[in-house]
Every structure is written in C-alpha cells, then in structure tokens.
Amino acid sequence: DAGVTQSPTHLIKTRGQQVTLRCSPKSGHDTVSWYQQALGQGPQFIFQYYEEEERQRGNFPDRFSGHQFPNYSSELNVNALLLGDSALYLCASSFTGSGWEQYFGPGTRLTVT
Amino acid sequence: QKEVEQNSGPLSVPEGAIASLNCTYSDRVSQSFFWYRQYSGKSPELIMSIYSNGDKEDGRFTAQLNKASQYVSLLIRDSQPSDSATYLCAVNNLGYNKLIFGAGTRLAVHP
C-alpha cells in the first residue's frame, strides 16, 4: 500500500521565482492538506483540498495557491518567492470521516536564495 | 497564548525509563488529539490519536487526555535510543479540518 508521495525532494529557487510542489495521497484517501514547517517549529497549516475545492485555509498570503485533481493528487504553488518561504513543505492525506487522522508525505525542502 | 504548547526540551531519559511528554491547548472545543514523532530531517509520523477522556494504549505508548484541564500527554514505556526524536502534539476541531501543532518536545534517550 503506497503511502503519501511528494515531489521533488529538494528544490532551490531564487527570490521572485515561482514554484510548484506535488503530492499524491495515500490510497483510499480523498483529502489533501498542505503545511509549512520552518526549522525548529511545528508544521503550520496552509490549506486543505477536498473534492477539488479549497475547504479550509490558514494564515498564508494569496501567493500560496493550490489545486486538487480528480485523482485526489494535489499541487501547491507559491509565487513571488521570498527568503522567508524557505522551509519544509509537507503534504498530508486523510479520508473524510475517518477521525481526521492525517498522514504525512516525506516533504519537499525548499530553499530560496 | 499559543494555541498548543509543549515544553521544547530536550527531555533526557535513560534507556528503559518512562518518558513523559506533555501538551496543553487553549481552545476548549478541540475534539481530536494526535501525537506525531519526527526524526531529524524527516517528516512527522502519526503514532497516537485520542478522542475521548482517559487513557489509550498502543504497545509501549500511552496517550492520556483530560479535556477539563485541556491537557494531553504521551507516555513512552521502556524508552529506547531509537525513540530519540521530536514529538509533536496536534489538535483538531471536528468540522474545522486543520491540525494545529505545538513546536514539539525533543526527546533524547541515552544508553
């Protein structure tokens, strides 16, 4: 049973550029949530997608946007990158009605220079 | 006041001892509670979930929830060096889908 997968593993970008991160949920899961984790901090909720719509959003600017596809996979897009966007980006999948247990992928380490 | 608070540690325990990790939360309507383990450079791994007051045991792990005191804890019995990691407490409100995490407690189990 494949777990949550994310790509790429690592990414280096320059300030002002745009980036797209990808996530495939665990088999049987229909909900994808994205989190940002800065060094030494707990993950911070960015947004959640269910049935191809953004269901909930955290305190992140509009530069952060996402998408969910019919096969439940998801993308996170960040425009106009800032140095402060450097972090580990985590995707978590869950099944609606399962008690809200979320399972994380390996993450994408984004470095903005 | 932070929504979910944990002692950052490090919490140092000898091998074979019981490690006790604590977490408090501020929102009384919180309904679901989770403990994640995160090794350095890796992503969080779900190890326990608890939804009602009392204790829940799974192998060497016991989660304890006291909603009146807004307090969640994780006990690790017979601690092993492989348990050395950061333990993240997370809280969710049913119908409000995001997980709110504490900053984590670093646990070091020494031989």
PDB file of C-alpha atoms in Angstrom:
ATOM      1  CA  ASP A   1       0.000   0.000   0.000  1.00  0.00           C
ATOM      2  CA  ALA A   2       1.712   3.172  -1.215  1.00  0.00           C
ATOM      3  CA  GLY A   3       1.909   5.973   1.281  1.00  0.00           C
ATOM      4  CA  VAL A   4       1.828   9.684   0.590  1.00  0.00           C
ATOM      5  CA  THR A   5       4.359  10.723  -2.024  1.00  0.00           C
ATOM      6  CA  GLN A   6       5.743  14.175  -2.763  1.00  0.00           C
ATOM      7  CA  SER A   7       7.969  15.635  -5.439  1.00  0.00           C
ATOM      8  CA  PRO A   8      10.520  16.998  -5.724  1.00  0.00           C
ATOM      9  CA  THR A   9      12.507  16.114  -2.608  1.00  0.00           C
ATOM     10  CA  HIS A  10      14.625  19.237  -2.675  1.00  0.00           C
ATOM     11  CA  LEU A  11      14.359  22.489  -4.576  1.00  0.00           C
ATOM     12  CA  ILE A  12      16.475  25.633  -4.767  1.00  0.00           C
ATOM     13  CA  LYS A  13      14.886  28.792  -6.154  1.00  0.00           C
ATOM     14  CA  THR A  14      15.735  32.469  -6.395  1.00  0.00           C
ATOM     15  CA  ARG A  15      13.710  35.280  -4.834  1.00  0.00           C
ATOM     16  CA  GLY A  16      10.834  36.328  -7.049  1.00  0.00           C
ATOM     17  CA  GLN A  17      10.539  32.995  -8.819  1.00  0.00           C
ATOM     18  CA  GLN A  18       7.569  30.667  -8.742  1.00  0.00           C
ATOM     19  CA  VAL A  19       7.487  27.044  -7.575  1.00  0.00           C
ATOM     20  CA  THR A  20       5.097  24.098  -7.870  1.00  0.00           C
ATOM     21  CA  LEU A  21       5.150  21.203  -5.437  1.00  0.00           C
ATOM     22  CA  ARG A  22       3.256  17.962  -5.984  1.00  0.00           C
ATOM     23  CA  CYS A  23       1.584  15.411  -3.743  1.00  0.00           C
ATOM     24  CA  SER A  24      -0.142  12.072  -4.258  1.00  0.00           C
ATOM     25  CA  PRO A  25      -2.279  10.929  -1.327  1.00  0.00           C
ATOM     26  CA  LYS A  26      -2.311   7.550   0.332  1.00  0.00           C
ATOM     27  CA  SER A  27      -4.512   5.003  -1.439  1.00  0.00           C
ATOM     28  CA  GLY A  28      -8.148   5.407  -0.365  1.00  0.00           C
ATOM     29  CA  HIS A  29      -7.692   8.960   0.898  1.00  0.00           C
ATOM     30  CA  ASP A  30      -9.655  11.836  -0.607  1.00  0.00           C
ATOM     31  CA  THR A  31      -8.415  14.892   1.288  1.00  0.00           C
ATOM     32  CA  VAL A  32      -5.057  16.644   0.992  1.00  0.00           C
ATOM     33  CA  SER A  33      -3.692  19.244   3.390  1.00  0.00           C
ATOM     34  CA  TRP A  34      -0.532  21.297   2.976  1.00  0.00           C
ATOM     35  CA  TYR A  35       1.706  22.500   5.798  1.00  0.00           C
ATOM     36  CA  GLN A  36       4.817  24.625   6.033  1.00  0.00           C
ATOM     37  CA  GLN A  37       7.414  23.719   8.642  1.00  0.00           C
ATOM     38  CA  ALA A  38      10.190  26.162   9.463  1.00  0.00           C
ATOM     39  CA  LEU A  39      13.278  24.917  11.276  1.00  0.00           C
ATOM     40  CA  GLY A  40      12.582  24.235  14.948  1.00  0.00           C
ATOM     41  CA  GLN A  41       8.840  24.860  14.610  1.00  0.00           C
ATOM     42  CA  GLY A  42       5.761  22.714  14.287  1.00  0.00           C
ATOM     43  CA  PRO A  43       4.013  22.491  10.916  1.00  0.00           C
ATOM     44  CA  GLN A  44       1.760  25.436  10.040  1.00  0.00           C
ATOM     45  CA  PHE A  45      -1.459  24.760   8.119  1.00  0.00           C
ATOM     46  CA  ILE A  46      -1.591  26.338   4.660  1.00  0.00           C
ATOM     47  CA  PHE A  47      -4.818  24.925   3.186  1.00  0.00           C
ATOM     48  CA  GLN A  48      -6.829  21.777   2.614  1.00  0.00           C
ATOM     49  CA  TYR A  49      -8.437  20.368  -0.531  1.00  0.00           C
ATOM     50  CA  TYR A  50     -11.420  18.066  -0.810  1.00  0.00           C
ATOM     51  CA  GLU A  51     -13.472  17.279  -3.914  1.00  0.00           C
ATOM     52  CA  GLU A  52     -11.151  19.554  -5.920  1.00  0.00           C
ATOM     53  CA  GLU A  53     -12.032  22.602  -3.826  1.00  0.00           C
ATOM     54  CA  GLU A  54     -10.189  24.508  -1.127  1.00  0.00           C
ATOM     55  CA  ARG A  55     -12.094  23.645   2.035  1.00  0.00           C
ATOM     56  CA  GLN A  56     -10.054  25.488   4.652  1.00  0.00           C
ATOM     57  CA  ARG A  57      -7.193  27.996   4.590  1.00  0.00           C
ATOM     58  CA  GLY A  58      -4.644  29.093   7.158  1.00  0.00           C
ATOM     59  CA  ASN A  59      -2.987  32.479   7.562  1.00  0.00           C
ATOM     60  CA  PHE A  60      -0.961  32.465   4.384  1.00  0.00           C
ATOM     61  CA  PRO A  61      -0.968  35.148   1.669  1.00  0.00           C
ATOM     62  CA  ASP A  62      -2.546  34.721  -1.742  1.00  0.00           C
ATOM     63  CA  ARG A  63       0.906  33.981  -3.160  1.00  0.00           C
ATOM     64  CA  PHE A  64       0.179  30.474  -1.914  1.00  0.00           C
ATOM     65  CA  SER A  65      -2.354  28.666  -4.061  1.00  0.00           C
ATOM     66  CA  GLY A  66      -3.252  25.096  -4.744  1.00  0.00           C
ATOM     67  CA  HIS A  67      -5.195  22.652  -6.777  1.00  0.00           C
ATOM     68  CA  GLN A  68      -6.620  19.175  -6.416  1.00  0.00           C
ATOM     69  CA  PHE A  69      -7.114  16.883  -9.374  1.00  0.00           C
ATOM     70  CA  PRO A  70      -9.865  14.291  -9.955  1.00  0.00           C
ATOM     71  CA  ASN A  71      -7.459  11.510  -8.869  1.00  0.00           C
ATOM     72  CA  TYR A  72      -7.076  13.353  -5.499  1.00  0.00           C
ATOM     73  CA  SER A  73      -3.466  14.381  -6.141  1.00  0.00           C
ATOM     74  CA  SER A  74      -2.641  17.987  -5.384  1.00  0.00           C
ATOM     75  CA  GLU A  75      -0.287  20.822  -6.191  1.00  0.00           C
ATOM     76  CA  LEU A  76       0.950  23.720  -4.098  1.00  0.00           C
ATOM     77  CA  ASN A  77       2.049  26.819  -5.984  1.00  0.00           C
ATOM     78  CA  VAL A  78       3.996  29.683  -4.464  1.00  0.00           C
ATOM     79  CA  ASN A  79       4.519  32.883  -6.469  1.00  0.00           C
ATOM     80  CA  ALA A  80       6.992  35.715  -5.945  1.00  0.00           C
ATOM     81  CA  LEU A  81       9.157  33.680  -3.601  1.00  0.00           C
ATOM     82  CA  LEU A  82      10.630  35.358  -0.547  1.00  0.00           C
ATOM     83  CA  LEU A  83      13.618  34.270   1.527  1.00  0.00           C
ATOM     84  CA  GLY A  84      11.172  33.537   4.344  1.00  0.00           C
ATOM     85  CA  ASP A  85       9.448  30.898   2.228  1.00  0.00           C
ATOM     86  CA  SER A  86      12.423  28.610   2.771  1.00  0.00           C
ATOM     87  CA  ALA A  87      11.011  25.663   4.712  1.00  0.00           C
ATOM     88  CA  LEU A  88       9.946  22.037   4.592  1.00  0.00           C
ATOM     89  CA  TYR A  89       6.618  21.750   2.787  1.00  0.00           C
ATOM     90  CA  LEU A  90       4.551  18.823   3.925  1.00  0.00           C
ATOM     91  CA  CYS A  91       1.561  17.222   2.314  1.00  0.00           C
ATOM     92  CA  ALA A  92      -0.806  15.184   4.475  1.00  0.00           C
ATOM     93  CA  SER A  93      -3.622  12.972   3.289  1.00  0.00           C
ATOM     94  CA  SER A  94      -6.716  11.762   5.093  1.00  0.00           C
ATOM     95  CA  PHE A  95     -10.104  10.183   4.482  1.00  0.00           C
ATOM     96  CA  THR A  96     -13.103  12.338   5.295  1.00  0.00           C
ATOM     97  CA  GLY A  97     -14.988  10.801   8.193  1.00  0.00           C
ATOM     98  CA  SER A  98     -12.066   8.721   9.434  1.00  0.00           C
ATOM     99  CA  GLY A  99     -11.487  10.739  12.577  1.00  0.00           C
ATOM    100  CA  TRP A 100      -9.289  13.303  10.880  1.00  0.00           C
ATOM    101  CA  GLU A 101      -6.094  11.280  11.121  1.00  0.00           C
ATOM    102  CA  GLN A 102      -3.646  12.826   8.698  1.00  0.00           C
ATOM    103  CA  TYR A 103      -0.619  11.016   7.280  1.00  0.00           C
ATOM    104  CA  PHE A 104       2.345  12.970   6.030  1.00  0.00           C
ATOM    105  CA  GLY A 105       4.485  12.523   2.965  1.00  0.00           C
ATOM    106  CA  PRO A 106       8.280  12.863   3.074  1.00  0.00           C
ATOM    107  CA  GLY A 107       8.132  16.582   2.341  1.00  0.00           C
ATOM    108  CA  THR A 108       9.806  18.956  -0.085  1.00  0.00           C
ATOM    109  CA  ARG A 109      12.700  21.027   1.226  1.00  0.00           C
ATOM    110  CA  LEU A 110      12.527  24.444  -0.461  1.00  0.00           C
ATOM    111  CA  THR A 111      15.466  26.816  -0.261  1.00  0.00           C
ATOM    112  CA  VAL A 112      15.040  30.369  -1.555  1.00  0.00           C
ATOM    113  CA  THR A 113      18.271  32.294  -2.209  1.00  0.00           C
TER     114      THR A 113
ATOM    115  CA  GLN B   1      -1.009  32.479  24.456  1.00  0.00           C
ATOM    116  CA  LYS B   2      -0.103  29.853  21.881  1.00  0.00           C
ATOM    117  CA  GLU B   3      -2.904  27.542  20.793  1.00  0.00           C
ATOM    118  CA  VAL B   4      -0.880  24.385  21.508  1.00  0.00           C
ATOM    119  CA  GLU B   5       2.026  24.492  23.926  1.00  0.00           C
ATOM    120  CA  GLN B   6       4.761  21.978  24.550  1.00  0.00           C
ATOM    121  CA  ASN B   7       7.971  22.110  26.532  1.00  0.00           C
ATOM    122  CA  SER B   8      10.726  22.325  23.924  1.00  0.00           C
ATOM    123  CA  GLY B   9      13.109  20.155  25.950  1.00  0.00           C
ATOM    124  CA  PRO B  10      15.365  18.445  25.475  1.00  0.00           C
ATOM    125  CA  LEU B  11      13.884  15.802  27.732  1.00  0.00           C
ATOM    126  CA  SER B  12      16.659  13.378  28.568  1.00  0.00           C
ATOM    127  CA  VAL B  13      15.809   9.922  29.936  1.00  0.00           C
ATOM    128  CA  PRO B  14      17.893   6.780  30.428  1.00  0.00           C
ATOM    129  CA  GLU B  15      17.225   3.700  28.332  1.00  0.00           C
ATOM    130  CA  GLY B  16      14.428   1.605  29.835  1.00  0.00           C
ATOM    131  CA  ALA B  17      12.810   4.506  31.693  1.00  0.00           C
ATOM    132  CA  ILE B  18       9.384   6.059  31.114  1.00  0.00           C
ATOM    133  CA  ALA B  19       9.374   9.251  29.072  1.00  0.00           C
ATOM    134  CA  SER B  20       6.501  11.632  29.789  1.00  0.00           C
ATOM    135  CA  LEU B  21       5.643  14.279  27.218  1.00  0.00           C
ATOM    136  CA  ASN B  22       3.051  16.949  27.896  1.00  0.00           C
ATOM    137  CA  CYS B  23       0.894  19.271  25.824  1.00  0.00           C
ATOM    138  CA  THR B  24      -1.716  21.914  26.673  1.00  0.00           C
ATOM    139  CA  TYR B  25      -4.188  23.531  24.295  1.00  0.00           C
ATOM    140  CA  SER B  26      -6.218  26.693  24.526  1.00  0.00           C
ATOM    141  CA  ASP B  27      -9.384  26.022  22.501  1.00  0.00           C
ATOM    142  CA  ARG B  28     -11.992  24.240  24.624  1.00  0.00           C
ATOM    143  CA  VAL B  29     -13.904  22.992  21.572  1.00  0.00           C
ATOM    144  CA  SER B  30     -10.937  20.902  20.409  1.00  0.00           C
ATOM    145  CA  GLN B  31     -12.101  17.365  19.716  1.00  0.00           C
ATOM    146  CA  SER B  32      -9.270  15.300  18.249  1.00  0.00           C
ATOM    147  CA  PHE B  33      -5.728  14.975  19.537  1.00  0.00           C
ATOM    148  CA  PHE B  34      -2.677  13.459  17.921  1.00  0.00           C
ATOM    149  CA  TRP B  35       0.938  12.688  18.668  1.00  0.00           C
ATOM    150  CA  TYR B  36       3.471  12.644  15.870  1.00  0.00           C
ATOM    151  CA  ARG B  37       7.097  11.575  16.018  1.00  0.00           C
ATOM    152  CA  GLN B  38       9.586  13.400  13.819  1.00  0.00           C
ATOM    153  CA  TYR B  39      13.154  12.257  13.364  1.00  0.00           C
ATOM    154  CA  SER B  40      15.695  14.890  12.353  1.00  0.00           C
ATOM    155  CA  GLY B  41      15.391  15.673   8.655  1.00  0.00           C
ATOM    156  CA  LYS B  42      12.276  13.522   8.236  1.00  0.00           C
ATOM    157  CA  SER B  43       8.548  14.177   8.111  1.00  0.00           C
ATOM    158  CA  PRO B  44       6.130  13.670  11.040  1.00  0.00           C
ATOM    159  CA  GLU B  45       4.849  10.137  11.621  1.00  0.00           C
ATOM    160  CA  LEU B  46       1.494   9.596  13.342  1.00  0.00           C
ATOM    161  CA  ILE B  47       1.933   7.412  16.422  1.00  0.00           C
ATOM    162  CA  MET B  48      -1.214   8.008  18.505  1.00  0.00           C
ATOM    163  CA  SER B  49      -4.655   9.550  18.203  1.00  0.00           C
ATOM    164  CA  ILE B  50      -7.101  10.090  21.062  1.00  0.00           C
ATOM    165  CA  TYR B  51     -10.622  11.496  21.037  1.00  0.00           C
ATOM    166  CA  SER B  52     -12.148  10.930  24.489  1.00  0.00           C
ATOM    167  CA  ASN B  53     -11.048  11.499  28.060  1.00  0.00           C
ATOM    168  CA  GLY B  54      -8.877   8.841  29.632  1.00  0.00           C
ATOM    169  CA  ASP B  55      -6.019   6.651  28.516  1.00  0.00           C
ATOM    170  CA  LYS B  56      -5.348   4.915  25.220  1.00  0.00           C
ATOM    171  CA  GLU B  57      -2.576   2.357  24.997  1.00  0.00           C
ATOM    172  CA  ASP B  58      -0.752   1.073  21.923  1.00  0.00           C
ATOM    173  CA  GLY B  59       2.294  -1.054  22.591  1.00  0.00           C
ATOM    174  CA  ARG B  60       4.820   0.985  24.574  1.00  0.00           C
ATOM    175  CA  PHE B  61       2.847   4.207  24.009  1.00  0.00           C
ATOM    176  CA  THR B  62       0.007   5.552  26.163  1.00  0.00           C
ATOM    177  CA  ALA B  63      -1.854   8.747  25.340  1.00  0.00           C
ATOM    178  CA  GLN B  64      -3.779  10.490  28.103  1.00  0.00           C
ATOM    179  CA  LEU B  65      -6.453  13.138  27.579  1.00  0.00           C
ATOM    180  CA  ASN B  66      -8.063  15.440  30.121  1.00  0.00           C
ATOM    181  CA  LYS B  67     -10.426  17.842  28.359  1.00  0.00           C
ATOM    182  CA  ALA B  68     -11.397  19.645  31.568  1.00  0.00           C
ATOM    183  CA  SER B  69      -7.761  20.589  32.102  1.00  0.00           C
ATOM    184  CA  GLN B  70      -7.096  20.956  28.349  1.00  0.00           C
ATOM    185  CA  TYR B  71      -4.161  18.628  28.690  1.00  0.00           C
ATOM    186  CA  VAL B  72      -2.796  15.782  26.575  1.00  0.00           C
ATOM    187  CA  SER B  73       0.179  13.620  27.399  1.00  0.00           C
ATOM    188  CA  LEU B  74       2.183  10.804  25.861  1.00  0.00           C
ATOM    189  CA  LEU B  75       3.970   8.181  27.916  1.00  0.00           C
ATOM    190  CA  ILE B  76       6.655   6.024  26.355  1.00  0.00           C
ATOM    191  CA  ARG B  77       7.487   2.960  28.426  1.00  0.00           C
ATOM    192  CA  ASP B  78      10.808   1.111  28.220  1.00  0.00           C
ATOM    193  CA  SER B  79      12.328   4.015  26.254  1.00  0.00           C
ATOM    194  CA  GLN B  80      14.888   3.048  23.621  1.00  0.00           C
ATOM    195  CA  PRO B  81      17.604   5.144  21.942  1.00  0.00           C
ATOM    196  CA  SER B  82      15.568   4.757  18.734  1.00  0.00           C
ATOM    197  CA  ASP B  83      12.793   6.779  20.425  1.00  0.00           C
ATOM    198  CA  SER B  84      15.078   9.836  20.355  1.00  0.00           C
ATOM    199  CA  ALA B  85      13.175  12.309  18.186  1.00  0.00           C
ATOM    200  CA  THR B  86      10.960  15.377  18.365  1.00  0.00           C
ATOM    201  CA  TYR B  87       7.389  14.638  19.460  1.00  0.00           C
ATOM    202  CA  LEU B  88       4.719  16.924  18.080  1.00  0.00           C
ATOM    203  CA  CYS B  89       1.315  17.370  19.692  1.00  0.00           C
ATOM    204  CA  ALA B  90      -1.501  18.296  17.290  1.00  0.00           C
ATOM    205  CA  VAL B  91      -5.090  19.339  17.902  1.00  0.00           C
ATOM    206  CA  ASN B  92      -8.105  19.385  15.572  1.00  0.00           C
ATOM    207  CA  ASN B  93     -11.638  20.717  15.953  1.00  0.00           C
ATOM    208  CA  LEU B  94     -14.220  18.452  14.364  1.00  0.00           C
ATOM    209  CA  GLY B  95     -15.747  20.320  11.452  1.00  0.00           C
ATOM    210  CA  TYR B  96     -12.667  22.519  11.306  1.00  0.00           C
ATOM    211  CA  ASN B  97     -10.208  20.451   9.428  1.00  0.00           C
ATOM    212  CA  LYS B  98      -6.775  21.850  10.083  1.00  0.00           C
ATOM    213  CA  LEU B  99      -4.284  20.412  12.539  1.00  0.00           C
ATOM    214  CA  ILE B 100      -2.752  22.908  14.943  1.00  0.00           C
ATOM    215  CA  PHE B 101       0.691  21.815  16.101  1.00  0.00           C
ATOM    216  CA  GLY B 102       2.837  22.625  19.047  1.00  0.00           C
ATOM    217  CA  ALA B 103       6.507  23.369  18.450  1.00  0.00           C
ATOM    218  CA  GLY B 104       7.450  19.895  19.651  1.00  0.00           C
ATOM    219  CA  THR B 105       9.435  18.374  22.502  1.00  0.00           C
ATOM    220  CA  ARG B 106      12.845  16.925  21.756  1.00  0.00           C
ATOM    221  CA  LEU B 107      13.374  13.589  23.498  1.00  0.00           C
ATOM    222  CA  ALA B 108      16.845  12.120  23.998  1.00  0.00           C
ATOM    223  CA  VAL B 109      17.118   8.555  25.292  1.00  0.00           C
ATOM    224  CA  HIS B 110      20.642   7.753  26.398  1.00  0.00           C
ATOM    225  CA  PRO B 111      22.056   4.215  26.856  1.00  0.00           C
TER     226      PRO B 111
END
